[in-house]
PDB file of C-alpha atoms and ligand atoms in Angstrom:
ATOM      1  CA  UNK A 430      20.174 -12.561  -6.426  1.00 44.00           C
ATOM      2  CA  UNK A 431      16.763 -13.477  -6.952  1.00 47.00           C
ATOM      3  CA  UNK A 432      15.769 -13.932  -3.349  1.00 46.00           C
ATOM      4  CA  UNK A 433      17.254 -10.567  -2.649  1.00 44.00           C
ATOM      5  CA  UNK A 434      15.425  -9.193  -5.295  1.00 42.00           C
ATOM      6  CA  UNK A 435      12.044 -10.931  -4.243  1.00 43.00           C
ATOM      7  CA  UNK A 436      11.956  -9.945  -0.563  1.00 40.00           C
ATOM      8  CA  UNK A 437      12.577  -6.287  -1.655  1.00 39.00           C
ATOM      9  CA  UNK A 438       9.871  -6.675  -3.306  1.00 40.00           C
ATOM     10  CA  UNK A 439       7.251  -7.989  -0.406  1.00 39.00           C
ATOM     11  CA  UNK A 440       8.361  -5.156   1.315  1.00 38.00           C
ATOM     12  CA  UNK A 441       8.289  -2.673  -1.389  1.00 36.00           C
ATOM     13  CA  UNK A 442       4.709  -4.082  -1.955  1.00 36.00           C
ATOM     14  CA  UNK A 443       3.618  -2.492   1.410  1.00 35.00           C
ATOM     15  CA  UNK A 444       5.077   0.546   1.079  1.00 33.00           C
ATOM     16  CA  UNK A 445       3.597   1.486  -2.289  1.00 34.00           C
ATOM     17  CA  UNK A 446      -0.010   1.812  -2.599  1.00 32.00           C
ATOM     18  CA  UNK A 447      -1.080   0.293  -5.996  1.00 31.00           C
ATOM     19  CA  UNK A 448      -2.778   3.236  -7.978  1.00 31.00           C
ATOM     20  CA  UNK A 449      -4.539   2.508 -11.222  1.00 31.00           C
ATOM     21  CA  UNK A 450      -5.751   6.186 -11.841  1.00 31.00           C
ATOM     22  CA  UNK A 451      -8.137   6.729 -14.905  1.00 33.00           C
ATOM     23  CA  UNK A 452      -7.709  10.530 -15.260  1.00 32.00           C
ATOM     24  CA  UNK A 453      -9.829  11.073 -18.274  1.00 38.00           C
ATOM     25  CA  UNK A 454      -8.802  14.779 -18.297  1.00 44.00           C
ATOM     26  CA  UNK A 455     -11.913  16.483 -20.906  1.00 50.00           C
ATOM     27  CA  UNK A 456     -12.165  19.913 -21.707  1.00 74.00           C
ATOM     28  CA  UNK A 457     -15.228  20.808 -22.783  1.00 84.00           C
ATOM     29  CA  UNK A 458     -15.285  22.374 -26.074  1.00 85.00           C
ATOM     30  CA  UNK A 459     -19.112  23.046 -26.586  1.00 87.00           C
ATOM     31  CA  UNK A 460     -22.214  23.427 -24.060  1.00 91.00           C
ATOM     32  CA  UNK A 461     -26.000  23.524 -24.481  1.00 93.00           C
ATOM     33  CA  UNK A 462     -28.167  25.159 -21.621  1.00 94.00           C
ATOM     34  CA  UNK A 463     -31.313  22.820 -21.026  1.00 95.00           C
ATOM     35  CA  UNK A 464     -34.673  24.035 -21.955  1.00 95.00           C
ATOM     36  CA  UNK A 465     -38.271  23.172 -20.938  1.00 95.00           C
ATOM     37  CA  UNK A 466     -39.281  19.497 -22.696  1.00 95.00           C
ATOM     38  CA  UNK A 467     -35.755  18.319 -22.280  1.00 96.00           C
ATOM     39  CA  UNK A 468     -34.765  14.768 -22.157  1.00 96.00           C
ATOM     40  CA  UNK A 469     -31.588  13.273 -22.465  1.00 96.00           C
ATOM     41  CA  UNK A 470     -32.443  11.696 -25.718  1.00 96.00           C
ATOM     42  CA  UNK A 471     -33.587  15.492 -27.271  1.00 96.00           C
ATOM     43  CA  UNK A 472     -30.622  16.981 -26.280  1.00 96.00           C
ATOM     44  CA  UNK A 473     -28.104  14.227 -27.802  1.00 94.00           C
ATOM     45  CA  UNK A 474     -30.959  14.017 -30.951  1.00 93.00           C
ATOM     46  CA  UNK A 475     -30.354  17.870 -31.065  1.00 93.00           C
ATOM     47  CA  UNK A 476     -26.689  18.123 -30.347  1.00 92.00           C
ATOM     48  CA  UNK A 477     -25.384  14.770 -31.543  1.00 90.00           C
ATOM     49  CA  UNK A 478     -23.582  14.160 -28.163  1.00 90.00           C
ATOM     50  CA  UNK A 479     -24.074  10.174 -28.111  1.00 90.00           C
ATOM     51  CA  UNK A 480     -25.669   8.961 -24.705  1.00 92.00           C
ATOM     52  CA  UNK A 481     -22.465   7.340 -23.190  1.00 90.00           C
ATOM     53  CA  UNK A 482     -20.474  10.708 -24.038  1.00 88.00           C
ATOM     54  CA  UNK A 483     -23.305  12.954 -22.281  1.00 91.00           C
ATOM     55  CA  UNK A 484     -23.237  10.958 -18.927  1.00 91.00           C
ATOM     56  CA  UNK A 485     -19.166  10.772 -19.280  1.00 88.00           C
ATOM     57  CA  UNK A 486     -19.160  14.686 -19.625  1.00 89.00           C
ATOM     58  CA  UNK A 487     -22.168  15.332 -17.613  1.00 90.00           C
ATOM     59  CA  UNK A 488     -21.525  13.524 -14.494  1.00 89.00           C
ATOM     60  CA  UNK A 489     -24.329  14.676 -12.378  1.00 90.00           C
ATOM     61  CA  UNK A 490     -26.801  13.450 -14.674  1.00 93.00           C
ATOM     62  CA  UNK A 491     -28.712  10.605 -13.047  1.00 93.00           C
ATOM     63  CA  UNK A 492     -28.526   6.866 -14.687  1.00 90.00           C
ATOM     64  CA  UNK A 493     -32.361   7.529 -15.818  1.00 93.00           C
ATOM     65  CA  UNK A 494     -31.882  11.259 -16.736  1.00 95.00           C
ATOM     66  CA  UNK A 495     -34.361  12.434 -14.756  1.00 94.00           C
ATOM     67  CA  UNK A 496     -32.406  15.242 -12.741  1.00 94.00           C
ATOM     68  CA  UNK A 497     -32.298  17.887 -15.748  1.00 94.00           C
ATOM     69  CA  UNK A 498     -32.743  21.542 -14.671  1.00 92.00           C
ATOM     70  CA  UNK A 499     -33.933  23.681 -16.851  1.00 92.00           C
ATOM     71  CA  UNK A 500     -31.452  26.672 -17.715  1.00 92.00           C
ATOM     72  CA  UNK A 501     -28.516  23.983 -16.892  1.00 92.00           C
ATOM     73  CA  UNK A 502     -25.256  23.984 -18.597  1.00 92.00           C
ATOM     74  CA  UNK A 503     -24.287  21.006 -20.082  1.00 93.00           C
ATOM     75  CA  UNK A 504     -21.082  20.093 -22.153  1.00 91.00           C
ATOM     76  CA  UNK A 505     -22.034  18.031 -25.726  1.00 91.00           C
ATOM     77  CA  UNK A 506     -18.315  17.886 -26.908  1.00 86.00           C
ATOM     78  CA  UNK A 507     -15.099  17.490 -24.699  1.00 77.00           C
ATOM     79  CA  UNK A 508     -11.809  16.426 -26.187  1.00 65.00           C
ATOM     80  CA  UNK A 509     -10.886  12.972 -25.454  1.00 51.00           C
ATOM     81  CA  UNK A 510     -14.634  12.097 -24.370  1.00 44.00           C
ATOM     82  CA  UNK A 511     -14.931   9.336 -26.672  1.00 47.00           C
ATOM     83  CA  UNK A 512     -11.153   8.090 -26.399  1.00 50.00           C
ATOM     84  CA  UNK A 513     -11.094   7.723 -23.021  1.00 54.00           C
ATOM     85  CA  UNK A 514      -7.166   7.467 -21.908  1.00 57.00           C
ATOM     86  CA  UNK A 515      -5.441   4.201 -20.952  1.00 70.00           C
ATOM     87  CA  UNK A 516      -4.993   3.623 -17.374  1.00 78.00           C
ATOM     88  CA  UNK A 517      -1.735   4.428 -15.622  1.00 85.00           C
ATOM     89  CA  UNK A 518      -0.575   1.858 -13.143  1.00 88.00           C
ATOM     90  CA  UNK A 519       1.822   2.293 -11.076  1.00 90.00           C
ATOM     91  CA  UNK A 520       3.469  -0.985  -9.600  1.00 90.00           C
ATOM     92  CA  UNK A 521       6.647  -2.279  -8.338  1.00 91.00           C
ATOM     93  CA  UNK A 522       8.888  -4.374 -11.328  1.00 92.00           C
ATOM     94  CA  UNK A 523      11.617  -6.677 -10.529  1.00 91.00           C
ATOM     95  CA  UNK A 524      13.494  -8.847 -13.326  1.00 90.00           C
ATOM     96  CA  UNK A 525      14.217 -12.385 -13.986  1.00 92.00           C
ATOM     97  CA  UNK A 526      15.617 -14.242 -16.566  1.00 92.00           C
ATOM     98  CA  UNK A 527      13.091 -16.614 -18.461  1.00 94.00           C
ATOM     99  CA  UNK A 528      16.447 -19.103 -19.928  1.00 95.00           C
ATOM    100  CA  UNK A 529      14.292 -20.174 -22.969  1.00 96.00           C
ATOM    101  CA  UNK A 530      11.806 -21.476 -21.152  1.00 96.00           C
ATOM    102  CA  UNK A 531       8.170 -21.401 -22.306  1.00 97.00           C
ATOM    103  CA  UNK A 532       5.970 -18.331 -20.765  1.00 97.00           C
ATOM    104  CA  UNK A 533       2.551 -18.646 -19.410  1.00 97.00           C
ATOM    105  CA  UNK A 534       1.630 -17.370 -22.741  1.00 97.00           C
ATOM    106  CA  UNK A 535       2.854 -20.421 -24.363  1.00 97.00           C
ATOM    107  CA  UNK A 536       5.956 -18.701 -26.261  1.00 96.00           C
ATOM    108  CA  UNK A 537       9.758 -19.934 -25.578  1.00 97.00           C
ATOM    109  CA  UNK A 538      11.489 -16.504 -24.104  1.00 96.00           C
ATOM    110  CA  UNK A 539      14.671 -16.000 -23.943  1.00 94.00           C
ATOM    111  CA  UNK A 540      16.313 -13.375 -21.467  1.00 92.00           C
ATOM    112  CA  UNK A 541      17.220 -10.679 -24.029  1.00 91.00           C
ATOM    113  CA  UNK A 542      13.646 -10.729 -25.114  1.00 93.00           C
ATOM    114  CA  UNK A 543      11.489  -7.561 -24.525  1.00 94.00           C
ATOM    115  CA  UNK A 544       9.069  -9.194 -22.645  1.00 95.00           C
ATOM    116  CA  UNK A 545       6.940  -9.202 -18.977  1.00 95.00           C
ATOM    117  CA  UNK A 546       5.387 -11.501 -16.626  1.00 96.00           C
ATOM    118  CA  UNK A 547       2.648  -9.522 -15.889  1.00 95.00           C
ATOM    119  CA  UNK A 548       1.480 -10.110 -11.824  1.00 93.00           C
ATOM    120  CA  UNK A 549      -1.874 -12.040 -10.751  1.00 90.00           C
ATOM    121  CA  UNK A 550      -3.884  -9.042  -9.761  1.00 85.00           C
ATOM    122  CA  UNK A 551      -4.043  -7.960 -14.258  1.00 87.00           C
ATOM    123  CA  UNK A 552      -3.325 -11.410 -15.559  1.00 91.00           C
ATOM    124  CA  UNK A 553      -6.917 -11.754 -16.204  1.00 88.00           C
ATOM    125  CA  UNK A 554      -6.624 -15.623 -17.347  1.00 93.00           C
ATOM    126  CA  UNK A 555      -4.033 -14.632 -19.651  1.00 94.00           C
ATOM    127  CA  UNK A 556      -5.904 -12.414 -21.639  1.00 91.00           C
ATOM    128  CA  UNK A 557      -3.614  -9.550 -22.016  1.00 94.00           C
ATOM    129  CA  UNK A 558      -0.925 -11.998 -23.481  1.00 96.00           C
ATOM    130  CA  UNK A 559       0.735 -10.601 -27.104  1.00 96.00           C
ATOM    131  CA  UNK A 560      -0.208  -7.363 -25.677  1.00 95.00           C
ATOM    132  CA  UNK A 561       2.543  -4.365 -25.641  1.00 95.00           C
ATOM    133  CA  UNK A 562       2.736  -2.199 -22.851  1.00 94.00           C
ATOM    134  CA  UNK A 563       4.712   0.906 -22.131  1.00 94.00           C
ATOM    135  CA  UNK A 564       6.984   1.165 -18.743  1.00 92.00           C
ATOM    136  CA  UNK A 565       8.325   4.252 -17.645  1.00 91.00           C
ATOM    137  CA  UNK A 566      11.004   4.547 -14.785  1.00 86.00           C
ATOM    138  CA  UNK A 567      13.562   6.401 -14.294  1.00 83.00           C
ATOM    139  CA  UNK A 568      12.894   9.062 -17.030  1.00 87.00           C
ATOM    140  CA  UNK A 569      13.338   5.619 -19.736  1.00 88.00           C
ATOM    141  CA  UNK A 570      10.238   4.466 -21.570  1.00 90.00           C
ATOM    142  CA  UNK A 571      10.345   0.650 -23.216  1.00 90.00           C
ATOM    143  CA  UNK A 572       8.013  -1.246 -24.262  1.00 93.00           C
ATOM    144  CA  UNK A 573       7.410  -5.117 -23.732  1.00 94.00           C
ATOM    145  CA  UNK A 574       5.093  -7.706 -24.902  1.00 96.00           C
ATOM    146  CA  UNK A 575       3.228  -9.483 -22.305  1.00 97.00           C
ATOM    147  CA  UNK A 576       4.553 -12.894 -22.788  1.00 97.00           C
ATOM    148  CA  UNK A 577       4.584 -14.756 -18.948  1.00 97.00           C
ATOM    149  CA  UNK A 578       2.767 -14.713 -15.245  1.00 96.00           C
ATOM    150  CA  UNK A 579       4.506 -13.766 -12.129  1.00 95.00           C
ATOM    151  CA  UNK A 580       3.048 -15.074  -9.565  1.00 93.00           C
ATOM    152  CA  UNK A 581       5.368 -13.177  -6.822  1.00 91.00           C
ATOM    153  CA  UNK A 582       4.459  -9.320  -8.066  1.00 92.00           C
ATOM    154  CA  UNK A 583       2.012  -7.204  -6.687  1.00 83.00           C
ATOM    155  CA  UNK A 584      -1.394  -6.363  -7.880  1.00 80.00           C
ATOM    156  CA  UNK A 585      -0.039  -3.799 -10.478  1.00 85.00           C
ATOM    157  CA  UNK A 586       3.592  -5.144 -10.796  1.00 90.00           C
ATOM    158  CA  UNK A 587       5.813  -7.189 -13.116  1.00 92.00           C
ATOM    159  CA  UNK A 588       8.582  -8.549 -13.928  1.00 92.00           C
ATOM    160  CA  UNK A 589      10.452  -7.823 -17.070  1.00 91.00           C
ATOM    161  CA  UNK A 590      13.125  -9.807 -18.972  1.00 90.00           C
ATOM    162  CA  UNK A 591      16.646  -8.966 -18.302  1.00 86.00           C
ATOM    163  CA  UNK A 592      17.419  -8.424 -21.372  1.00 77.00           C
ATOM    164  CA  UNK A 593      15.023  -5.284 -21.883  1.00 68.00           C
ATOM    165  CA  UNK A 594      16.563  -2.971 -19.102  1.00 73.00           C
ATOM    166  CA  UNK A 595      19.972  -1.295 -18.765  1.00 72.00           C
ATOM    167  CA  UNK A 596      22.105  -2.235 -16.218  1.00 71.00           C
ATOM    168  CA  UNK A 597      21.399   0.264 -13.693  1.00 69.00           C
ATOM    169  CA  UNK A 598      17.591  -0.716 -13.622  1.00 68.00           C
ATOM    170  CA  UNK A 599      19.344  -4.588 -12.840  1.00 66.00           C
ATOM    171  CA  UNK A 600      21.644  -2.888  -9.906  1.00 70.00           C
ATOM    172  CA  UNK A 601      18.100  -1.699  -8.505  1.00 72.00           C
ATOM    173  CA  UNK A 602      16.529  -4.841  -8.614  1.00 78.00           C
ATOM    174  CA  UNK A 603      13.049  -3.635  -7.731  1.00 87.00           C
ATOM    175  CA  UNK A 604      11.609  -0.032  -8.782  1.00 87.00           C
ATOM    176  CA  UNK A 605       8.727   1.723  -8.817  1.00 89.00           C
ATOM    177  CA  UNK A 606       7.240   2.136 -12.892  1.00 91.00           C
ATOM    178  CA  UNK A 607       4.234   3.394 -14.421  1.00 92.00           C
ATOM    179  CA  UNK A 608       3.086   1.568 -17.167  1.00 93.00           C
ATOM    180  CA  UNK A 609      -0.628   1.034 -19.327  1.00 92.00           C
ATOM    181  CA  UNK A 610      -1.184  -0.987 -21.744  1.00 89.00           C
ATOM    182  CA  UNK A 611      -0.127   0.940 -25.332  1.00 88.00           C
TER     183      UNK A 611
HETATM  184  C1  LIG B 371       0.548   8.075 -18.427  1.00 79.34           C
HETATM  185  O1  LIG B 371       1.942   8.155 -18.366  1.00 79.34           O
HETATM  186  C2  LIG B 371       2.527   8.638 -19.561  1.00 79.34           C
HETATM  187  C3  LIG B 371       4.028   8.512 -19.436  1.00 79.34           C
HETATM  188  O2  LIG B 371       4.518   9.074 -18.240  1.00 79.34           O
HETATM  189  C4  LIG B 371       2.073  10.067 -19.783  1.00 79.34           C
HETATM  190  O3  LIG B 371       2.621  10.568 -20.977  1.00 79.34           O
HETATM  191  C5  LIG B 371       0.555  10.076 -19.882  1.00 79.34           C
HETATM  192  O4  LIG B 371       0.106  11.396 -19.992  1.00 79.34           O
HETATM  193  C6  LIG B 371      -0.070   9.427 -18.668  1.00 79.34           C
HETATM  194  N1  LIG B 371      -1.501   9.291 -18.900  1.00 79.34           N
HETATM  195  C7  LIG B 371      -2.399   9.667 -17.996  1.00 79.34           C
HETATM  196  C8  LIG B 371      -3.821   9.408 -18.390  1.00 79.34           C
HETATM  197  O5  LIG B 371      -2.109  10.175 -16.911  1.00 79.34           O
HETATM  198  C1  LIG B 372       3.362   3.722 -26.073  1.00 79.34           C
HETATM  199  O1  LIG B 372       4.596   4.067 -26.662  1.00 79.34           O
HETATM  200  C2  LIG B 372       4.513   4.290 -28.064  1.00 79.34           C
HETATM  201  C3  LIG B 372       5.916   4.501 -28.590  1.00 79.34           C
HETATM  202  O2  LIG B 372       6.608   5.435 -27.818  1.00 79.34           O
HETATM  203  C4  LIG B 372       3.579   5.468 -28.322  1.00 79.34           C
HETATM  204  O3  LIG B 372       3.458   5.662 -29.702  1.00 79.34           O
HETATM  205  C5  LIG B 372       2.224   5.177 -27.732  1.00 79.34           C
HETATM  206  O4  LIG B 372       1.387   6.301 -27.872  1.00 79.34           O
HETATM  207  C6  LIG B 372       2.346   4.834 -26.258  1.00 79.34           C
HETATM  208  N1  LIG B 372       1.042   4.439 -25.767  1.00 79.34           N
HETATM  209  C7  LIG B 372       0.551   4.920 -24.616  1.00 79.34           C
HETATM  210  C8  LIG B 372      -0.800   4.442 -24.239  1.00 79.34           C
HETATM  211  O5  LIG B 372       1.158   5.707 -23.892  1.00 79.34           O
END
């Protein structure tokens, strides 16, 4: 069942190109037109738009600021500028059955666990492990813990204990999800 499950996966993996897609949708909710004498440092002393939050709102302002027209619009204050969104993956999961053996993580799982081997291309060294993250598919959101390393998924994909998914997902084996870290 495994095997089955795996070479779906390889060839899933081709089909599906791997999109981690920060859309940091901001609105901007205030604006300040640029007048002669203008820096980037008068305008955030005058508007209190921190540096980092003028260039992430401003994108065609230059690293060194030095590209200000006078008369230009600017935005000072967008929603969501300085809680940027989590990143939505999307990735190919498949499901296995840890058996109470110890994860990458260090942690004995069991298959009824709510847990995920996260795949090579976000394992980072392990650095992500203990951390939840939120998988939709198939209109269902769950969340798991990252807890183990699968060395088999793709870039963005995963494999989640058994235990955490209906049987349906199981009868599917390997299906697209979109997930981020919560
Ligand atoms: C990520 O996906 C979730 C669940 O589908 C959705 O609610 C959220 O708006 C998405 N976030 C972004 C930044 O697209
Ligand atoms: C993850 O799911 C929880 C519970 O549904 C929700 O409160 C949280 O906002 C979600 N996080 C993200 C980043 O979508």
């Amino acid at each position: 069942m495994f095997f089955k499950t795996f070479s779906t996966l390889i060839l899933t993996a081709l089909a599906v190109s791997a999109s981690p897609a920060l859309q940091a949708r901001q609105s901007c909710t205030a604006t300040y037109n640029v007048v002669s004498g203008d820096t980037c440092a008068t305008i955030e002393s005058k508007t209190g738009v921190s540096d980092p939050q003028l260039h992430a709102l401003n994108p065609s302002i230059n690293s060194g600021c030095t590209n200000l027209q006078i008369g230009q619009v600017l935005c000072v204050s967008g929603s969501g500028g300085s809680t940027p969104f989590p990143t939505n993956y999307t990735g190919i999961a498949t499901f296995y059955d840890p058996n109470g053996g110890i994860g990458a993580c260090g942690t004995i799982l069991q298959n009824n666990d709510f847990v995920v081997a996260l795949g090579t291309g976000l394992w980072d060294g392990g650095s992500h492990c203990g951390q939840t993250i939120n998988v939709s598919y198939q209109g269902k959101i769950i969340q798991v813990v990252v807890e183990d390393l699968c060395l088999g998924c793709q870039a963005n994909g995963f494999a989640l204990a058994e235990g955490a998914l209906d049987p349906e997902y199981q009868t599917d084996g390997a299906i697209t999800v979109v997930w981020s870290f919560a």
